[in-house]
CSV table of C-alpha atoms and ligand atoms in Angstrom, one decimal:
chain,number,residue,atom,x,y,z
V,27,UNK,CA,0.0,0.0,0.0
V,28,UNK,CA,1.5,3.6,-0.5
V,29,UNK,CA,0.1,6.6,0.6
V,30,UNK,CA,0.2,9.4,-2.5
V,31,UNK,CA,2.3,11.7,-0.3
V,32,UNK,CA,5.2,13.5,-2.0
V,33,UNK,CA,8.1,12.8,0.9
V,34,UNK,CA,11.6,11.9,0.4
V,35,UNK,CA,11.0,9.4,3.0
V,36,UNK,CA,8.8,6.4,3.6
V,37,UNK,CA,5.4,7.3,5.0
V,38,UNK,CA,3.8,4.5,7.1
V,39,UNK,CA,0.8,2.7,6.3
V,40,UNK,CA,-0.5,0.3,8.4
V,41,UNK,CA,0.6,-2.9,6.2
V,42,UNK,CA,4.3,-1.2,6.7
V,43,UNK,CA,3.9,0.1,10.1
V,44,UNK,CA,4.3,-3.8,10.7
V,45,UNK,CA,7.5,-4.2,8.8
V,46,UNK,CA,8.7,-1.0,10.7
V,47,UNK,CA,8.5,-2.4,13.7
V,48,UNK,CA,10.3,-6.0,12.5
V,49,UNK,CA,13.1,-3.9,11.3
V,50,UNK,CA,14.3,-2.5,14.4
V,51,UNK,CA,15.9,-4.4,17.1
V,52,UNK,CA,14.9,-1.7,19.8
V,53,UNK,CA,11.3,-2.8,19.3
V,54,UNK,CA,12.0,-6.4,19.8
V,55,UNK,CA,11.8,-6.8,23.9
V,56,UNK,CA,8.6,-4.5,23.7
V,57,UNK,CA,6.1,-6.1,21.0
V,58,UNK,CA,6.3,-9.6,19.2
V,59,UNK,CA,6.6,-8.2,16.0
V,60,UNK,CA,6.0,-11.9,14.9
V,61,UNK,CA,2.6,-11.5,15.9
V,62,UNK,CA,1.1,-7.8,15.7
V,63,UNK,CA,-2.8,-8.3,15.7
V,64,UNK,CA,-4.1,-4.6,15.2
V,65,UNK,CA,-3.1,-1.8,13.5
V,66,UNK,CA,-4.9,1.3,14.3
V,67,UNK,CA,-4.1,5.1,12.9
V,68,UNK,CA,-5.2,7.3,16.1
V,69,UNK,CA,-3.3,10.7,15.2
V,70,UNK,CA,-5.9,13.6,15.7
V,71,UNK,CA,-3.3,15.9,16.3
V,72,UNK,CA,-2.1,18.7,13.7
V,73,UNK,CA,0.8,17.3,12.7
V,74,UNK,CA,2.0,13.5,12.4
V,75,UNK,CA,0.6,10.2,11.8
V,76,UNK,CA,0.4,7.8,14.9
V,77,UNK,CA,-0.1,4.3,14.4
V,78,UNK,CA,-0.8,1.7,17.3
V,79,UNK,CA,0.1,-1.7,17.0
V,80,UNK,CA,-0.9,-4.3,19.5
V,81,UNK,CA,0.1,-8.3,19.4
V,82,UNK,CA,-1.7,-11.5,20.2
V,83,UNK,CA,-0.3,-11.0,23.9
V,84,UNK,CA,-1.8,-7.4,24.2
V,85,UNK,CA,1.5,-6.1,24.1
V,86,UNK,CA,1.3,-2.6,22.2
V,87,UNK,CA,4.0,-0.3,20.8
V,88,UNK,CA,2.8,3.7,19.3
V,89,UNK,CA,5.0,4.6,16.2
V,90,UNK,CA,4.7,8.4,15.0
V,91,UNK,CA,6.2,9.4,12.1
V,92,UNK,CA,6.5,13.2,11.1
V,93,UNK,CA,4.6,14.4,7.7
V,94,UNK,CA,7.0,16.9,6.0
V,95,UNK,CA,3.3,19.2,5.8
V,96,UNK,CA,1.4,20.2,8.5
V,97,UNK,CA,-1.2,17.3,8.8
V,98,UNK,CA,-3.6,19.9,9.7
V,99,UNK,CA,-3.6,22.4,6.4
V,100,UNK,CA,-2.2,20.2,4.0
V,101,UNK,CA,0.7,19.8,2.0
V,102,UNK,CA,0.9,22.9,0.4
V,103,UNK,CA,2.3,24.1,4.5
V,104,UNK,CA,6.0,22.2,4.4
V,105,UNK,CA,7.4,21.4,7.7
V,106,UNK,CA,10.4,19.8,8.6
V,107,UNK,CA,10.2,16.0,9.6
V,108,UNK,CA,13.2,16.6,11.6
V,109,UNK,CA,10.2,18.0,14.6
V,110,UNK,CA,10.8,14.3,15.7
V,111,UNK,CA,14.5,14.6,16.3
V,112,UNK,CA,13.8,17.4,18.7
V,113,UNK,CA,11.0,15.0,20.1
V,114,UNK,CA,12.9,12.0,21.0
V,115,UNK,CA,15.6,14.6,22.0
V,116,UNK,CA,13.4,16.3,24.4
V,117,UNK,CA,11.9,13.0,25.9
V,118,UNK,CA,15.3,11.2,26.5
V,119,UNK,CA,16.0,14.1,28.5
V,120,UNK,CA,13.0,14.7,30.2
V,121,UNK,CA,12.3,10.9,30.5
V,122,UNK,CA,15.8,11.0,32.7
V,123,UNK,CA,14.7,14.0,34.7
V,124,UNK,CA,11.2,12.7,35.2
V,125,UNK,CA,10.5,9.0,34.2
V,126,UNK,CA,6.7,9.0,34.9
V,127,UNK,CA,5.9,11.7,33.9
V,128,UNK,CA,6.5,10.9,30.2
V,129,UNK,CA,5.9,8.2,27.8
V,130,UNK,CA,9.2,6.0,27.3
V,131,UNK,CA,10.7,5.9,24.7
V,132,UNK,CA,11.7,2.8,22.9
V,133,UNK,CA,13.3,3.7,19.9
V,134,UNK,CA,14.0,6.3,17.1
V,135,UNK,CA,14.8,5.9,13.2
V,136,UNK,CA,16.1,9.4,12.0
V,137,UNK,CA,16.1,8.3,8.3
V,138,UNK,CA,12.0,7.8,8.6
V,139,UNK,CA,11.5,10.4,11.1
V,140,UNK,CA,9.4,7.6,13.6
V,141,UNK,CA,9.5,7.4,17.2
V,142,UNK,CA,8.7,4.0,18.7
V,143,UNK,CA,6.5,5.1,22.2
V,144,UNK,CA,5.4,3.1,25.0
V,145,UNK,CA,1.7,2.4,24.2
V,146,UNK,CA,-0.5,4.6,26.4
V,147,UNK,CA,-4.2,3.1,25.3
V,148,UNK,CA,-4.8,2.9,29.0
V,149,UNK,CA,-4.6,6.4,29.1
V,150,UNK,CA,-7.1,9.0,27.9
V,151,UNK,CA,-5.9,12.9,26.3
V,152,UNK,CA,-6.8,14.9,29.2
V,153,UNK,CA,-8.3,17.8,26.8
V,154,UNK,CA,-11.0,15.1,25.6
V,155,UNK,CA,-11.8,14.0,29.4
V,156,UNK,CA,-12.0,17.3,30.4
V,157,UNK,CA,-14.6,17.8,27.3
V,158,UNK,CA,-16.8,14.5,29.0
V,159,UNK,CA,-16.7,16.6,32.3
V,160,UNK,CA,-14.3,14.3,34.4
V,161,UNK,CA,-11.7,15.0,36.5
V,162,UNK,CA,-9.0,13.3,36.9
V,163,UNK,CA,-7.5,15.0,40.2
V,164,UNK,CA,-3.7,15.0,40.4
V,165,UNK,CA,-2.8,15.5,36.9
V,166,UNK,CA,-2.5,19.6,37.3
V,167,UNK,CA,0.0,19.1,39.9
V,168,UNK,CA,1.4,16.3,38.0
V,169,UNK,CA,2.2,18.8,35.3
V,170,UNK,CA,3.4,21.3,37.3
V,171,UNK,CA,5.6,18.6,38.7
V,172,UNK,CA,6.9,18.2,35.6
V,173,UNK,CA,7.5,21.9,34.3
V,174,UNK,CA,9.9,22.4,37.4
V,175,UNK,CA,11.7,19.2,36.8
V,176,UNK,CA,12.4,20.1,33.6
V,177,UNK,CA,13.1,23.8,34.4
V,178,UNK,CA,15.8,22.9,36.9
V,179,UNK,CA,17.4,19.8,35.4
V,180,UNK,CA,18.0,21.5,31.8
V,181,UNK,CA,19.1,25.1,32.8
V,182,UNK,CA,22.6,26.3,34.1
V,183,UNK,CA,21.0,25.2,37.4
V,184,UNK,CA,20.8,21.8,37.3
V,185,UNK,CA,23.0,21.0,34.2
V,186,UNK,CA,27.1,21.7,33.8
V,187,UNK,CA,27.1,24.8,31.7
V,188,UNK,CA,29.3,23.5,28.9
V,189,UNK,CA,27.1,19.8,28.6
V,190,UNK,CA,24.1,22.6,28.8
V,191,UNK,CA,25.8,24.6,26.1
V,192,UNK,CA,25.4,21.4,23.5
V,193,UNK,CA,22.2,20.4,24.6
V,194,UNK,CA,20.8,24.1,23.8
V,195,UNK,CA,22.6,23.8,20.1
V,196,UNK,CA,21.1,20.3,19.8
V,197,UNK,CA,17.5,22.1,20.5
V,198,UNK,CA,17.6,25.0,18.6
V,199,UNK,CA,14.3,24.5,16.5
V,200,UNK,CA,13.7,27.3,14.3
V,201,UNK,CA,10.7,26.0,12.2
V,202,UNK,CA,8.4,24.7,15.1
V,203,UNK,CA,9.4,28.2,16.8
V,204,UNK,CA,8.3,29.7,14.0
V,205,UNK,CA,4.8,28.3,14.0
V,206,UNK,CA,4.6,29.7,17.6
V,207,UNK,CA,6.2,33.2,17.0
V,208,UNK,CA,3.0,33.4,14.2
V,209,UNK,CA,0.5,31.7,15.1
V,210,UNK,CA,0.7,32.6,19.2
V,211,UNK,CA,2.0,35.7,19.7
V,212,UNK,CA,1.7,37.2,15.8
V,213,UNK,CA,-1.5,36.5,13.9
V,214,UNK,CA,-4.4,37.3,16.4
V,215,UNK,CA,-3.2,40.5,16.4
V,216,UNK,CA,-2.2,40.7,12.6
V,217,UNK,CA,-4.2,38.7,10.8
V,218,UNK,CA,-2.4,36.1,8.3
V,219,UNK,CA,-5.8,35.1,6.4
V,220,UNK,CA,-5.7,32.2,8.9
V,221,UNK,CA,-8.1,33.4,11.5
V,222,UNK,CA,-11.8,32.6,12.3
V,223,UNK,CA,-14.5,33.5,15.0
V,224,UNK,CA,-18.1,33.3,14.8
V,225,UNK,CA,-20.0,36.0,13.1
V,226,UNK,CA,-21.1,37.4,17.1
V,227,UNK,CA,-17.5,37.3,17.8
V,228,UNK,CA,-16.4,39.6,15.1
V,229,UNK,CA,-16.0,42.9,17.0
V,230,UNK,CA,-14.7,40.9,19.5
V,231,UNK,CA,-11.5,39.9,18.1
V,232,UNK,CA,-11.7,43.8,16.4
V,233,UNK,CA,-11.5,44.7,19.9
V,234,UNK,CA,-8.3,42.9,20.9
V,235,UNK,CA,-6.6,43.3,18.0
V,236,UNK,CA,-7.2,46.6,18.6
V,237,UNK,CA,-5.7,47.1,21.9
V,238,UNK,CA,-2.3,48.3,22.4
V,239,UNK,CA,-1.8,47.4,25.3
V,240,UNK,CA,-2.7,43.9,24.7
V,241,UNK,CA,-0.6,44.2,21.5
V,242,UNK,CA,1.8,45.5,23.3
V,243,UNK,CA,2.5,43.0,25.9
V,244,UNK,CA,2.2,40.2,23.3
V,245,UNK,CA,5.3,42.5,21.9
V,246,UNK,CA,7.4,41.6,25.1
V,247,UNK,CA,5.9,38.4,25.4
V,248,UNK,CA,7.2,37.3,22.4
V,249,UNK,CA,10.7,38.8,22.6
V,250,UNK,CA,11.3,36.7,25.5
V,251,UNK,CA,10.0,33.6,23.9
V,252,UNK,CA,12.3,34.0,21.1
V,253,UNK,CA,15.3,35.1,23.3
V,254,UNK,CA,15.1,34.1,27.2
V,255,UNK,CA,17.0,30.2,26.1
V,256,UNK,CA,16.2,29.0,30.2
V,257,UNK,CA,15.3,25.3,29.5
V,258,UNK,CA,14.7,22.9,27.3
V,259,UNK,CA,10.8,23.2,27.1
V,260,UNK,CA,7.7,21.1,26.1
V,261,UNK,CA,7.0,24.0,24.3
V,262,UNK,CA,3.0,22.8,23.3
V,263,UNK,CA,1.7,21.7,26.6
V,264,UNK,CA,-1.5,21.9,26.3
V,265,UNK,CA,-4.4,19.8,28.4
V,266,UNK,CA,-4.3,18.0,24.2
V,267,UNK,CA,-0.5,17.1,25.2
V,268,UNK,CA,-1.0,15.4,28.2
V,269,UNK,CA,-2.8,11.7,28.7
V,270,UNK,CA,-4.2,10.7,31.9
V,271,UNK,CA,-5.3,7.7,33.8
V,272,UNK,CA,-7.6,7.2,37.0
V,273,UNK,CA,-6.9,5.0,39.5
V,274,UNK,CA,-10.5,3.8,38.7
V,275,UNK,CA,-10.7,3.6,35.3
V,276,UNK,CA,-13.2,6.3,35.0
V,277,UNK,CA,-12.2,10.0,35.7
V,278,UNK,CA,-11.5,9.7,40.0
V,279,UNK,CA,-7.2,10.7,40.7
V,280,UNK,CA,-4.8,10.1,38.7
V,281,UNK,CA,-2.5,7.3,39.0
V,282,UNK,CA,-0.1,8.1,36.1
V,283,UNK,CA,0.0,11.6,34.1
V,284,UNK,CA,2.3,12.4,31.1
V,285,UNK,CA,3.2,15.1,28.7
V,286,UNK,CA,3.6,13.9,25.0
V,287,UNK,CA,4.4,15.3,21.7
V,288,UNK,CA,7.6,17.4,23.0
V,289,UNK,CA,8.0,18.1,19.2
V,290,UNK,CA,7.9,21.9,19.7
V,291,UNK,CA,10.8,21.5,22.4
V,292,UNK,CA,13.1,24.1,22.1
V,293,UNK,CA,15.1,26.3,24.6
V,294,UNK,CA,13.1,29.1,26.2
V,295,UNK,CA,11.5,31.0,29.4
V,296,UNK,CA,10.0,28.8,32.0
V,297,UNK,CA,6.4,30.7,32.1
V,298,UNK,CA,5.7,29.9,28.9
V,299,UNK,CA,4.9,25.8,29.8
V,300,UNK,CA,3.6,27.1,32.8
V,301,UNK,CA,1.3,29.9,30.6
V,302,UNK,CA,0.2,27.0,28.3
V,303,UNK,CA,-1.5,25.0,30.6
V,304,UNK,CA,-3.0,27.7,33.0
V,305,UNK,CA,-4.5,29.3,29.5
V,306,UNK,CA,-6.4,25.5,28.8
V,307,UNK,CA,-7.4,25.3,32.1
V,308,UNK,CA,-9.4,29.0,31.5
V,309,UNK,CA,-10.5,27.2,28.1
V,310,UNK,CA,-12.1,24.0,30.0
V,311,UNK,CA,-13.5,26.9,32.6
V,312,UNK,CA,-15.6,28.6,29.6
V,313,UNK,CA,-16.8,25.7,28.5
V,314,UNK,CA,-17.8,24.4,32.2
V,315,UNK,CA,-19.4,28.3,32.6
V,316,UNK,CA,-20.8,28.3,28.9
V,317,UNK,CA,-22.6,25.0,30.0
V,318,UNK,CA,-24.1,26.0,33.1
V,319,UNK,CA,-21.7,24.3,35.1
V,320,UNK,CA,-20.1,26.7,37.6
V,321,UNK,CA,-19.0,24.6,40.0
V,322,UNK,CA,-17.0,22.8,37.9
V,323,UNK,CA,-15.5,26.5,36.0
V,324,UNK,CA,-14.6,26.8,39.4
V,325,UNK,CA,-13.1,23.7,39.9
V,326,UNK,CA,-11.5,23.7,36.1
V,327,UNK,CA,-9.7,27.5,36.9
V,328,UNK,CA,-8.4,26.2,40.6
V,329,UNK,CA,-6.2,24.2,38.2
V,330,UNK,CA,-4.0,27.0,37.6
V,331,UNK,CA,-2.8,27.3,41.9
V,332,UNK,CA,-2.7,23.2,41.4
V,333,UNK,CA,-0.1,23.3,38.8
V,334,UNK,CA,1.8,26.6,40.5
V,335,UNK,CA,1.8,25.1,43.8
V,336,UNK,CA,2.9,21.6,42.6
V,337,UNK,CA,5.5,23.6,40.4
V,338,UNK,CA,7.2,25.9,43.3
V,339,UNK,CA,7.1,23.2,45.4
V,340,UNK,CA,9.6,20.4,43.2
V,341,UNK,CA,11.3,23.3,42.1
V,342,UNK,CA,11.9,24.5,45.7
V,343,UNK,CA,13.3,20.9,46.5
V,344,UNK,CA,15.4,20.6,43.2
V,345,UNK,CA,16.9,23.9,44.7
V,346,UNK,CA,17.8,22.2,48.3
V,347,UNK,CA,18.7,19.1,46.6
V,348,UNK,CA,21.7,21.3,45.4
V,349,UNK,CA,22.6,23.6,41.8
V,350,UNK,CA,25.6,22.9,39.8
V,351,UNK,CA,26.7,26.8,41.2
V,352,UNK,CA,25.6,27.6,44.7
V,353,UNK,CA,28.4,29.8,44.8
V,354,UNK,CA,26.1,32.3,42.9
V,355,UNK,CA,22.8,31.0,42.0
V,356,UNK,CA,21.3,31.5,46.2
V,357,UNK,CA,18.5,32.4,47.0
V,358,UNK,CA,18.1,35.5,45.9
V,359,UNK,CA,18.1,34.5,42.4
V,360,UNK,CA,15.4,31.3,43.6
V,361,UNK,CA,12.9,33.7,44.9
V,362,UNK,CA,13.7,36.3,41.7
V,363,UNK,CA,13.2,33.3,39.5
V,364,UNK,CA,9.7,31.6,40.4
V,365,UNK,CA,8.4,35.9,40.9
V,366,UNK,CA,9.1,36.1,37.3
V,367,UNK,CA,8.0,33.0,36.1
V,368,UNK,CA,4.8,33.5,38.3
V,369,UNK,CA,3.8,37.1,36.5
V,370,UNK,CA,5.0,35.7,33.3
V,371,UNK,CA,2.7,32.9,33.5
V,372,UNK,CA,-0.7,35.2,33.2
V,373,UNK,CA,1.5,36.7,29.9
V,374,UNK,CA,1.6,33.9,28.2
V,375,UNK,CA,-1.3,32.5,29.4
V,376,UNK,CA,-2.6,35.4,27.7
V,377,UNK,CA,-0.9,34.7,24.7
V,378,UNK,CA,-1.9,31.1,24.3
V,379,UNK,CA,-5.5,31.5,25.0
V,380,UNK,CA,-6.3,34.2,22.7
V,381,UNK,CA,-5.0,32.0,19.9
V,382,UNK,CA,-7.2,29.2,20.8
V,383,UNK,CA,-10.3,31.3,19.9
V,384,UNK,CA,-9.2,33.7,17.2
V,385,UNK,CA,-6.4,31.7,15.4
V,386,UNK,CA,-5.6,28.5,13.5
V,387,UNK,CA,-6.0,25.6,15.5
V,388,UNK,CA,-8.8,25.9,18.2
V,389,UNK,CA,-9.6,23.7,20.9
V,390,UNK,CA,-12.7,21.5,20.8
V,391,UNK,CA,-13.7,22.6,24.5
V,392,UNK,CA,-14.8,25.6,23.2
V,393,UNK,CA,-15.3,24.7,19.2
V,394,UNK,CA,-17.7,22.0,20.2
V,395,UNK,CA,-20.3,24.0,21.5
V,396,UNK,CA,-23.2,25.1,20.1
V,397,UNK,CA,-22.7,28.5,18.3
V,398,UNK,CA,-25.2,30.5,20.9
V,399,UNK,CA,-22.7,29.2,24.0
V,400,UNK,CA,-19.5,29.5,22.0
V,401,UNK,CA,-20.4,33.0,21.4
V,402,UNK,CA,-19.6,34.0,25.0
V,403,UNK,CA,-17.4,31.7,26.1
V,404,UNK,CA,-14.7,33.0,23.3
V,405,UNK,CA,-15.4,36.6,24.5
V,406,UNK,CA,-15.0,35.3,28.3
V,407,UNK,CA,-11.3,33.9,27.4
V,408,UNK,CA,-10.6,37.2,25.2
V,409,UNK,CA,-11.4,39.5,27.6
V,410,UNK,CA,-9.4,37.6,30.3
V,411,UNK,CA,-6.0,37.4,28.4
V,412,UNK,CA,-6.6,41.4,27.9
V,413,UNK,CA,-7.3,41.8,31.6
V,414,UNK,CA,-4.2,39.1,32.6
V,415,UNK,CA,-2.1,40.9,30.4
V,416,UNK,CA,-2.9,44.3,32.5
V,417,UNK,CA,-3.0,42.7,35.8
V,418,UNK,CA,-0.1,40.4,35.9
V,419,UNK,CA,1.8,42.6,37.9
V,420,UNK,CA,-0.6,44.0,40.5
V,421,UNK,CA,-0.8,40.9,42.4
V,422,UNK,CA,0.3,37.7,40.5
V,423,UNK,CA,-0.8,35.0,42.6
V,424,UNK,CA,-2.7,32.3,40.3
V,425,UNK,CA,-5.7,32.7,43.0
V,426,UNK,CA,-6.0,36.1,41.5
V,427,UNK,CA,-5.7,34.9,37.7
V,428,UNK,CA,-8.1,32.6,38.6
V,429,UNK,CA,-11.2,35.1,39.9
V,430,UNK,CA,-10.2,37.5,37.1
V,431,UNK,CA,-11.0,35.0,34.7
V,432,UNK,CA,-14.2,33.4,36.5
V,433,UNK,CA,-16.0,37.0,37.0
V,434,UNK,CA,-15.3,37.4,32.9
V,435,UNK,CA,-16.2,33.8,31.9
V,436,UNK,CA,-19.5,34.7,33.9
V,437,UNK,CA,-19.9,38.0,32.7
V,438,UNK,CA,-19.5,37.1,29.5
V,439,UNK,CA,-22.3,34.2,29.5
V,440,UNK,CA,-24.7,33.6,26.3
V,441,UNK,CA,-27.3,31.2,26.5
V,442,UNK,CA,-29.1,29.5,23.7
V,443,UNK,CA,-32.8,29.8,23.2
V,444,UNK,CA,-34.2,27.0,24.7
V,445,UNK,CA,-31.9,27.9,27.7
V,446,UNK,CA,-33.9,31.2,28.1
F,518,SR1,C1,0.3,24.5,12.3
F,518,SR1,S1,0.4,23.7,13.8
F,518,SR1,C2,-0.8,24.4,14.7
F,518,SR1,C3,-0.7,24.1,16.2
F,518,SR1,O1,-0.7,22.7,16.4
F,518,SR1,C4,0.2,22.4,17.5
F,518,SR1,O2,-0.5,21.7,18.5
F,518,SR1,C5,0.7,23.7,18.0
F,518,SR1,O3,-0.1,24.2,19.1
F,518,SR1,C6,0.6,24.6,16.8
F,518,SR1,O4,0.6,26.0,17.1
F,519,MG,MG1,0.8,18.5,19.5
């Protein structure tokens, strides 16, 4: 079977997805690639194809192989395949800074651009769960774990600065930044031709387009994304980049939560992991408050202290577990460091939740409701970036990001006829 796509690569089907896996001895210990019993194509993602193969033992193996187009647009947008070099990159080193909080992974062929991932089917994609209104308690913090385990063990802090030094080279990921630099912090306030809103949202997205001082944050915002090399992020870690499992199989606490597709991994500032998920949590929030459901708005935005507190709290022990410089980095520069990151978080929170409604690639949270809802829950999230962006420096705590956004999400309400 081939697949009709122009690459100068193999693609995968799922007849050769098969012979993948038989062709590299990694996979052997993990799959009997003797025996592979289903092969299922599960990538709803923007970008890459994702195969899962599982054999006669229920053994399973996920192979995702990098289009050289975004998946999303077609092939007429050309993106480098080599996305899954920084991938596998960014997950042997996160994997060795925090094993369970990341899938493993098994193997990676540079010439076809395909990881080989531990299967995850057990797990769900936490943006989906979120969507069926369950829970899942423990994965916020489980992230936030993560973003500080990652912030310490790839800077100067926690890494020799010369084996740092080569790591940030290895990262540098111009094309993927690129994507961000437009489609984050450029195009919802220049439009490229890409962007769409709802007829009823129209002056809305006039609005904030129209505010300098929204405008102009998004200015500084993205000067330090494209400048400020602190770690080696996740760089797309969104509640759609993290799956999740419940201890009982429904939606109760997690017992295992983990951030996938690292593709956009590059070096950058802290805040903007941290602004990624706080930004989705306010996007699950409008679509708790657009449904009716306030409780669980308030629930979905008390996500943001979740993931701060679990965040200051690893990265305050990666601190006393000892820096590769305490001769200089004491704690002066700890208490400077998570201030900034924790102001900076409601900027690029901004940033990444006023794409979600006004740019390419939306969210189903908020795209999946019916137009009369969706129309104030994408004005709730615009007008909270514009208000984060103005209070993020009056009092920065996430328990204050968190009521600024519930009294808009509120405020902001429409309800459809037959709710009237
Ligand atoms: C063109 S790719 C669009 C978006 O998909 C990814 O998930 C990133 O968020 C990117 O901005
Ligand atoms: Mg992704």
């Amino acid at each position: 079977m081939t697949t009709g796509i122009d690459a100068p690569y193999e693609i995968l089907t799922p007849d050769t997805a098969v012979a993948h896996l038989a062709s590299r001895p990694a996979l052997a210990g993990h799959i009997d690639t003797a025996d592979v019993r289903s092969v299922r194509e599960v990538g709803d993602g923007n970008l890459n194809l994702v195969f899962v193969l599982t054999d006669g033992a229920g053994r399973g193996v996920v192979l995702k192989q990098a289009l050289p187009y975004v998946r999303l647009v077609g092939p007429s947008w050309r993106l480098t395949p080599d996305r899954a070099r920084h991938e596998a990159e960014a997950l042997r080193l996160h994997g060795r800074l925090a094993p369970e909080l990341v899938p493993e992974l098994y193997d990676y062929d540079p010439d076809r651009y395909v990881l080989a991932l531990e299967d995850l089917s057990d797990h769900r994609v936490w943006r989906t769960a979120l969507n069926d209104g369950l829970r899942h308690d423990g994965a916020a913090e489980a992230m936030g774990r993560y973003v500080a385990a990652v912030a310490f063990g790839t800077s100067v802090l926690g890494l020799d600065a010369a084996v740092r030094a080569g790591t940030l080279a290895a990262s540098v990921n111009p094309e993927l930044c690129l994507i961000t630099e437009d489609l984050v912090f450029t195009e919802p306030y220049v439009d490229a031709g890409r962007n769409s809103v709802l007829p009823a949202n129209e002056a809305d997205a006039a609005d904030l387009a129209a505010d300098r001082t929204m405008v102009d944050a998004m200015g500084r915002a993205k000067w330090t994304f494209m400048t400020r090399a602190e770690a080696l992020l996740h760089g797309d870690l969104h509640t759609g980049s993290v799956m999740v499992r419940a201890a009982d199989g429904e939606g109760g606490p997690v017992d295992s939560a983990k951030a996938f597709d690292s593709e956009f991994a590059f070096y950058g500032p802290v805040a903007f992991d941290l602004g990624a998920l706080w930004a989705n949590y306010v996007i699950a929030a409008a679509r708790a408050t657009a449904l009716g459901d306030d409780d669980r708005a308030a629930w979905a935005l008390g996500l943001c202290t979740r993931t701060w507190d679990a965040f200051e709290a690893e990265f305050r022990g990666a601190w006393e577990d000892g820096r590769v410089d305490p001769r200089m980095f004491g704690d002066d520069l700890r208490e400077h460091l998570l201030a900034t990151w924790r102001a900076e978080a409601w900027l690029f929170g901004a940033a990444k939740m006023t794409r979600r409604i006004v740019g390419l690639a939306k969210t189903t949270d908020i795209e999946t409701l019916p137009p009369p809802l969706r129309e104030g829950a994408a004005r709730g999230v615009l007008r909270t970036a514009r208000r984060w962006v103005r209070e993020h420096e009056v009092d920065s705590t996430p328990r204050r990001a968190e009521d600024v956004a519930g009294e808009l999400l509120v405020a902001t309400r429409t309800r459809s006829t037959s709710q009237q």
